[in-house]
Coordinates of C-alpha atoms and ligand atoms in Angstrom, one line a residue:
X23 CA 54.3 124.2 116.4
X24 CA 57.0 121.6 115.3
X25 CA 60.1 122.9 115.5
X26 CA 61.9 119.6 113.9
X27 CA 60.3 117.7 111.6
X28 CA 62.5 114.3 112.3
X29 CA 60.8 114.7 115.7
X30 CA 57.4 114.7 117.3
X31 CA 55.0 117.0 118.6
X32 CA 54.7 116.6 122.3
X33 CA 51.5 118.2 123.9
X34 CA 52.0 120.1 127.4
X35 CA 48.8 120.5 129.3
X36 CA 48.7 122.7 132.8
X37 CA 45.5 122.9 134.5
X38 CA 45.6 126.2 136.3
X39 CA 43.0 127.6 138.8
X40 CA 44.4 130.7 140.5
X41 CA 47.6 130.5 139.3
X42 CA 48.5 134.3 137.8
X43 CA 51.9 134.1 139.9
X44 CA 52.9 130.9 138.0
X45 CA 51.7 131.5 134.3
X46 CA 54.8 133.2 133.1
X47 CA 57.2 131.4 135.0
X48 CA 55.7 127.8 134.1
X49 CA 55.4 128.6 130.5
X50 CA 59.1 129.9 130.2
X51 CA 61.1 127.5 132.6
X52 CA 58.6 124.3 130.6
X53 CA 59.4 126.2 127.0
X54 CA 63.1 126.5 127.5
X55 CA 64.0 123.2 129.1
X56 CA 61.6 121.3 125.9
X57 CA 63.8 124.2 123.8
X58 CA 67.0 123.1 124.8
X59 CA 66.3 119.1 124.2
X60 CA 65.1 120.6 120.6
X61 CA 61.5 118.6 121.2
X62 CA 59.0 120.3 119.1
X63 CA 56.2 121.2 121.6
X64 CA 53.0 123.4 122.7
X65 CA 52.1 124.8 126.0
X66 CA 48.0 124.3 126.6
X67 CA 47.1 125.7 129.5
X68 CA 43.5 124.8 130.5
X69 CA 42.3 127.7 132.7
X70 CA 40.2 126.4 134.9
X71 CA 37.2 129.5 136.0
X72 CA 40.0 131.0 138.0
X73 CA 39.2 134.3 139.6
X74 CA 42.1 135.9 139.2
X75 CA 44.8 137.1 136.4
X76 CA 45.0 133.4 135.3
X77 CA 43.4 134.0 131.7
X78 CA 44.5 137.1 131.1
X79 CA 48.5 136.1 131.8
X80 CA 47.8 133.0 129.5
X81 CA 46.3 134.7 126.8
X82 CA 48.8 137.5 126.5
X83 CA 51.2 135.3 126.5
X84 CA 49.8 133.0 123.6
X85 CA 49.7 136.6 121.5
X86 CA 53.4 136.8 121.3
X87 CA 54.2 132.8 121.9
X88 CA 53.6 130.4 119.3
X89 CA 54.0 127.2 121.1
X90 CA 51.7 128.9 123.8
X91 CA 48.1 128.2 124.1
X92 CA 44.6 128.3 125.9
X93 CA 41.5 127.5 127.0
X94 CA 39.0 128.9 129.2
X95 CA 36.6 127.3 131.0
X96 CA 32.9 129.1 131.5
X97 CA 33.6 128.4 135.5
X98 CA 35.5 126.0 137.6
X99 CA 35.1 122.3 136.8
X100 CA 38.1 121.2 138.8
X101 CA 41.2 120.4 137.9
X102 CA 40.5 116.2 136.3
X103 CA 38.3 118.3 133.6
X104 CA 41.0 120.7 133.0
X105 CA 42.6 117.8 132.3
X106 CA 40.8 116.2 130.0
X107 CA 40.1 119.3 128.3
X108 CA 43.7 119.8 127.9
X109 CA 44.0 116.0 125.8
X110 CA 41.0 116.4 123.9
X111 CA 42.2 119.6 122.5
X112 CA 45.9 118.9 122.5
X113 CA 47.3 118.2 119.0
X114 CA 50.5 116.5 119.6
X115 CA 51.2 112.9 119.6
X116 CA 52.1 112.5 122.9
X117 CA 50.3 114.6 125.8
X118 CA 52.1 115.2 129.4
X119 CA 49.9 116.3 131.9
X120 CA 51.8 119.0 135.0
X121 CA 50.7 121.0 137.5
X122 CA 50.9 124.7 137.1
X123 CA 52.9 125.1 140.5
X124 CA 56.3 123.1 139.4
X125 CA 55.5 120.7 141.9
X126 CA 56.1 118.1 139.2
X127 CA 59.7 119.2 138.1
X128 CA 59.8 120.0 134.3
X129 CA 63.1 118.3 133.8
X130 CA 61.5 115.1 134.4
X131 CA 59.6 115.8 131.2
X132 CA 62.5 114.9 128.8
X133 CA 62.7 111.7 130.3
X134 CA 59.9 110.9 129.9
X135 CA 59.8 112.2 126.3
X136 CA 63.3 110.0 125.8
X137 CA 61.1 106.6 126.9
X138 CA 58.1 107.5 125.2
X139 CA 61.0 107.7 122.1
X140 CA 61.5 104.0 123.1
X141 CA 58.1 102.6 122.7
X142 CA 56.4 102.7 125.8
X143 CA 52.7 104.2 125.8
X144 CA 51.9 105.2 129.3
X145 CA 54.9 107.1 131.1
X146 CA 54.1 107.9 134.8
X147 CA 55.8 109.9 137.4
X148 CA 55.9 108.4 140.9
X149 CA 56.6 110.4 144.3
X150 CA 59.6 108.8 146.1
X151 CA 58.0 111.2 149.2
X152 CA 55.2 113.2 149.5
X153 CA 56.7 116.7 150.4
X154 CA 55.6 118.9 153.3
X155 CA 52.1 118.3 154.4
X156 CA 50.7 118.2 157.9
X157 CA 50.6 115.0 159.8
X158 CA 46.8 114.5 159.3
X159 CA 46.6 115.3 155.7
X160 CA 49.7 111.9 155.1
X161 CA 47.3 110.1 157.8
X162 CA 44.1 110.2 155.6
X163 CA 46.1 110.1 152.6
X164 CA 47.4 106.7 153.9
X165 CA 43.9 105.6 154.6
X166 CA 42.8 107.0 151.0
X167 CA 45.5 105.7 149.1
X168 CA 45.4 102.1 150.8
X169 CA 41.2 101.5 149.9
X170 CA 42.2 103.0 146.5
X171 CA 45.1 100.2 145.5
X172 CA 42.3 97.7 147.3
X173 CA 39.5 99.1 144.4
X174 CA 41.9 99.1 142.2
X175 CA 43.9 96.6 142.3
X176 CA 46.8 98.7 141.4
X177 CA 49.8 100.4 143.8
X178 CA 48.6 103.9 144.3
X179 CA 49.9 105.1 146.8
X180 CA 53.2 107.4 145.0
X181 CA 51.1 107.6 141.8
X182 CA 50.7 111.7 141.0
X183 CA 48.6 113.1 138.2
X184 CA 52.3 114.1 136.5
X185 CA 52.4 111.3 133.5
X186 CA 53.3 111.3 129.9
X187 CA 50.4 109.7 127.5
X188 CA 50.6 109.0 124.0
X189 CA 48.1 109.7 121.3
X190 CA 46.4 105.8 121.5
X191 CA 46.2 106.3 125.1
X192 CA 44.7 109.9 125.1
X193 CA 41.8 108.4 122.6
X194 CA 41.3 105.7 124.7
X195 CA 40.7 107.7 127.5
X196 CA 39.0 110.8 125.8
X197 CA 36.5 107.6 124.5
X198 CA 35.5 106.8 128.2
X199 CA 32.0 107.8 128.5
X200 CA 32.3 108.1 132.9
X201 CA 32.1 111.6 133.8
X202 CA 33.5 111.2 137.6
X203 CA 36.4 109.3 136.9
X204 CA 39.2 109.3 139.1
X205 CA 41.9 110.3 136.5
X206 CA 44.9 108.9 138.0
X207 CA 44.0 105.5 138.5
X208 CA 41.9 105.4 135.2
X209 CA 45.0 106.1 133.0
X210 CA 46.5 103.1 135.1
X211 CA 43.3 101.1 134.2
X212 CA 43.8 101.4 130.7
X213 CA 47.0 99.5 130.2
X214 CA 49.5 99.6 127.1
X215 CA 53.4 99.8 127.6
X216 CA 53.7 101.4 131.0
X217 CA 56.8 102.0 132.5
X218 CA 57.2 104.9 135.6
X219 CA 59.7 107.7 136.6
X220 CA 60.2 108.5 139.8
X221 CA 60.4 112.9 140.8
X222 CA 60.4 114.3 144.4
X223 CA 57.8 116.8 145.1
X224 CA 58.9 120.3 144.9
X225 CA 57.5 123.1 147.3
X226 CA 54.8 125.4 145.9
X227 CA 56.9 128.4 145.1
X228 CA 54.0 130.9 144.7
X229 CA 50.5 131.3 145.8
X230 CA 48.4 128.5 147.8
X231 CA 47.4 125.0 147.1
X232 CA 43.8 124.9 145.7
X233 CA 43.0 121.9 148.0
X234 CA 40.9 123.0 151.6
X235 CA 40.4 119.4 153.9
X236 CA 36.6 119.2 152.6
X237 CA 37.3 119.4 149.2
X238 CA 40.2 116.7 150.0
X239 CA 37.1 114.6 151.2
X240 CA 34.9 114.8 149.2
X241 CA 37.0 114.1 146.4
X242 CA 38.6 110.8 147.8
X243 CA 35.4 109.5 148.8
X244 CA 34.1 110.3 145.0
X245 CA 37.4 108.2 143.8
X246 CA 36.5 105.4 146.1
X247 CA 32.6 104.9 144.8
X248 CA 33.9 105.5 141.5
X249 CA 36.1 102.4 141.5
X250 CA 34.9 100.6 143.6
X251 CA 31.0 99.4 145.2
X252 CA 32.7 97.5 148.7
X253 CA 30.8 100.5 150.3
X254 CA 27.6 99.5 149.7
X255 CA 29.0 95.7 150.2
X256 CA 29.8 96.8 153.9
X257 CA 25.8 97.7 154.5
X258 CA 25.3 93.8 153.8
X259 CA 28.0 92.9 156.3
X260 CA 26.7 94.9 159.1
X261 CA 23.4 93.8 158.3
X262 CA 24.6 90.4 159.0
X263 CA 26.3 91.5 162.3
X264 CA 23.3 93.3 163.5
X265 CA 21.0 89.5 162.6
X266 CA 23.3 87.6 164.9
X267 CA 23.2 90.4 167.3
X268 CA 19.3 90.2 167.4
X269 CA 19.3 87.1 167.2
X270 CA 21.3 86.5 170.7
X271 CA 19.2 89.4 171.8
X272 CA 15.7 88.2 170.9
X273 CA 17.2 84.8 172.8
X274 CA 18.2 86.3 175.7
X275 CA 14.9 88.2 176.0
X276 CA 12.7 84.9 175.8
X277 CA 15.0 83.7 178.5
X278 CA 13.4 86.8 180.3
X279 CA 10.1 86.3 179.1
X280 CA 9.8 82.8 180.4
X281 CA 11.7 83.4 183.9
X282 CA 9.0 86.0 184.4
X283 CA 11.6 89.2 184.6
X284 CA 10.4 90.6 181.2
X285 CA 10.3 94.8 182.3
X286 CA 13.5 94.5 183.4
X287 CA 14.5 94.3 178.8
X288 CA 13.1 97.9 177.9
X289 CA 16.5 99.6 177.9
X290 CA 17.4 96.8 176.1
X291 CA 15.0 97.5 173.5
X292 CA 15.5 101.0 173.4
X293 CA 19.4 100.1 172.8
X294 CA 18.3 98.2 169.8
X295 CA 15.5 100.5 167.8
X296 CA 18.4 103.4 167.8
X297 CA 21.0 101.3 166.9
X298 CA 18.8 99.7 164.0
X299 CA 17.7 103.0 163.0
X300 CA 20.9 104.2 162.2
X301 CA 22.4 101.5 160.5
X302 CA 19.5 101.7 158.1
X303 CA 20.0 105.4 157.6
X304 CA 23.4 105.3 157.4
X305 CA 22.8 102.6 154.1
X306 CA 20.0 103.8 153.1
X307 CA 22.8 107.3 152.7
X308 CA 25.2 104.9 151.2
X309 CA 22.4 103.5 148.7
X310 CA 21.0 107.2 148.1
X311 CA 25.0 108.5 147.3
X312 CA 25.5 106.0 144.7
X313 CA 22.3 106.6 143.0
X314 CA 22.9 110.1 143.1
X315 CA 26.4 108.8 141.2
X316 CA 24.5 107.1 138.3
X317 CA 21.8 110.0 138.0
X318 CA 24.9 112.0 137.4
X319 CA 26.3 109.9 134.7
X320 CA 23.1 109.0 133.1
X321 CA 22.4 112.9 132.9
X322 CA 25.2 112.9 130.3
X323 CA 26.2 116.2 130.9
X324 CA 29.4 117.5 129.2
X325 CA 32.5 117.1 131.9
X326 CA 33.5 121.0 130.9
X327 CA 32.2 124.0 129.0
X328 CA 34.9 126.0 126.8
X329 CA 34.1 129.7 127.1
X330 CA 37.0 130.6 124.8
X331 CA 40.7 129.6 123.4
X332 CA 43.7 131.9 122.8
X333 CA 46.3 130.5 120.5
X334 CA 46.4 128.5 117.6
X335 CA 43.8 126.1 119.6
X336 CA 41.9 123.9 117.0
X337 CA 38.2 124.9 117.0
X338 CA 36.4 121.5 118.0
X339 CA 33.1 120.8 119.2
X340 CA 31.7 120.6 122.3
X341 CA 32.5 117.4 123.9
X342 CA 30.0 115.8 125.3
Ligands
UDP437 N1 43.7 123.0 139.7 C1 42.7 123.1 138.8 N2 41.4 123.2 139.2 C2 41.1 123.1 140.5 C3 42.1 123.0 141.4 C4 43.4 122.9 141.0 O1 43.0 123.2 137.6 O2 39.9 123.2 140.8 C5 45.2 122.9 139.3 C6 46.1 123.9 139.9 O3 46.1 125.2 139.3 C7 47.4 123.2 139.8 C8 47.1 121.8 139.9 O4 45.7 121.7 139.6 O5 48.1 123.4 138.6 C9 47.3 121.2 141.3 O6 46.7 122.0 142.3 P1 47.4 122.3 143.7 O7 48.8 122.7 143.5 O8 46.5 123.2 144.4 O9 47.3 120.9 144.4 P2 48.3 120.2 145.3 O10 49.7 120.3 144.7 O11 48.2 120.9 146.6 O12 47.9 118.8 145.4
MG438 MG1 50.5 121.8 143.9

């Protein structure tokens, strides 16, 4: 809905799995604060399989609300396809991408509308801390976040999924065929007139995070292969280490051999077959998890499936 004409549309999206205690409250603290700065906007909120209330709160609400709106996904595809859902059906010509909890504080969106105003492209909100997490989640973050910026090239480590895209960048994005991208450092990936905000982390005022420590895991070690093939480099390297090691090994049993105290290497040996073994397991895992990667992307299959939309949501096929 444009509210001004002189000004333009900017596109809201909220990814929101489980989140019926923050629909209503996220809508109408994000509406009234864009309201106030008189920036014509819509509210998508990208219902992500959630179990709960979730769709029904978003579609009620986009009855009544013009600038509200929604889409439902068939089941959960996690919260980077809620996110791309969110651009590809957005219509404004900016997009800003939240959370559903307020984490990312709202008010920071009209400054970041203000420099988009200015010309730049890619508008992204940094942490200046991380808020209250246990002391082994900021650990493996740490680890995380420092082989990330390595793959990368880029400082991750205070980049959030909070950022402010416009329309060139959301086609650009939308265009790229990977499926299991790693959204955050993609949108740094792709260039244009970046500038950053920074926003302290808010605490969750309702309901739980949506992260348990396996999913935390398995997603960081998806971002890593997804940027990055060092990985399967590292099998190289410790096939190296292990050459030199047999090498001073096969040596050193000669020496044995000749002086006539062979027997005394079968623990030795033993030592050796196990510690081969697993090495070549563990790559032959390594190999077997990228493959299963490009199987994955090769498959082609669509990153989300749209069960329905509430709102004045453009109809638009299925992307694939
Ligand atoms: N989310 C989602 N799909 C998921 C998990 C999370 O759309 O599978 C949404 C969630 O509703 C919230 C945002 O992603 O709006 C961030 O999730 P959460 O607050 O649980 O993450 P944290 O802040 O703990 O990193
Ligand atoms: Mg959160």
């Amino acid at each position: 809905m444009r509210l001004d004409t002189t000004g333009k549309l900017l596109s809201v999206i909220i990814p929101a799995y489980n989140e019926e205690l923050m629909i209503q409250k996220a809508a109408e603290t994000i509406h009234t604060i864009l309201e106030n700065e008189k920036i014509p906007h819509e509210l998508l909120f990208v219902n992500d399989g959630s179990s709960d209330g979730t769709w029904g709160q978003i579609s009620a609400l986009s009855q009544t609300e013009s600038w509200m709106k929604g889409i439902c996904f068939s089941r959960n595809f996690g919260k980077e396809a809620a996110m791309f859902a969110g651009m590809y059906y957005a219509a404004g010509d900016c997009c800003v991408l939240i959370d559903c909890d307020l984490q990312h504080p709202p008010q920071k969106i009209v400054e970041m509308y203000r420099l988009w105003e200015q010309g730049y492209e890619v508008i992204e909100a940094v942490k200046t801390d991380r808020g209250k997490e246990n002391p082994l989640h900021t650990l493996a973050a740490a680890c995380f976040y420092s082989m990330i910026s390595k793959a990368t090239g880029m400082d991750m480590s205070r980049a959030s999924d909070f950022k402010l895209l416009d329309r060139k960048a959301v086609t650009v994005l939308l265009n790229i065929r990977e499926k299991n991208a790693f959204f955050r450092a993609l949108s740094s990936w792709i260039g244009f007139r970046t500038t950053q905000v920074e926003f302290e982390v808010q605490e969750r005022t309702a309901g739980t995070s949506k992260w348990s420590t396996m999913s935390l895991v398995r997603y960081a070690v998806s971002n890593i292969s997804s940027f990055s093939t060092a990985p399967m480099q590292l099998v190289t390297l410790l096939g190296v280490v292990m050459l030199v090691f047999s090498v001073l090994l096969g040596i050193s049993t000669l020496y044995d051999k000749f002086t006539g105290i062979a027997p005394e290497g079968f623990t030795t040996v033993i030592i050796v077959q196990l510690f081969t073994g697993s090495i070549i397991m563990m790559s032959l895992g390594l190999i077997g998890y990228y493959i299963s990667r490009i199987y994955e992307e090769v498959k082609g299959r669509p990153r989300f499936v749209v069960a329905e939309t509430s709102g004045e949501v453009e109809e638009k096929p299925q992307l694939s």
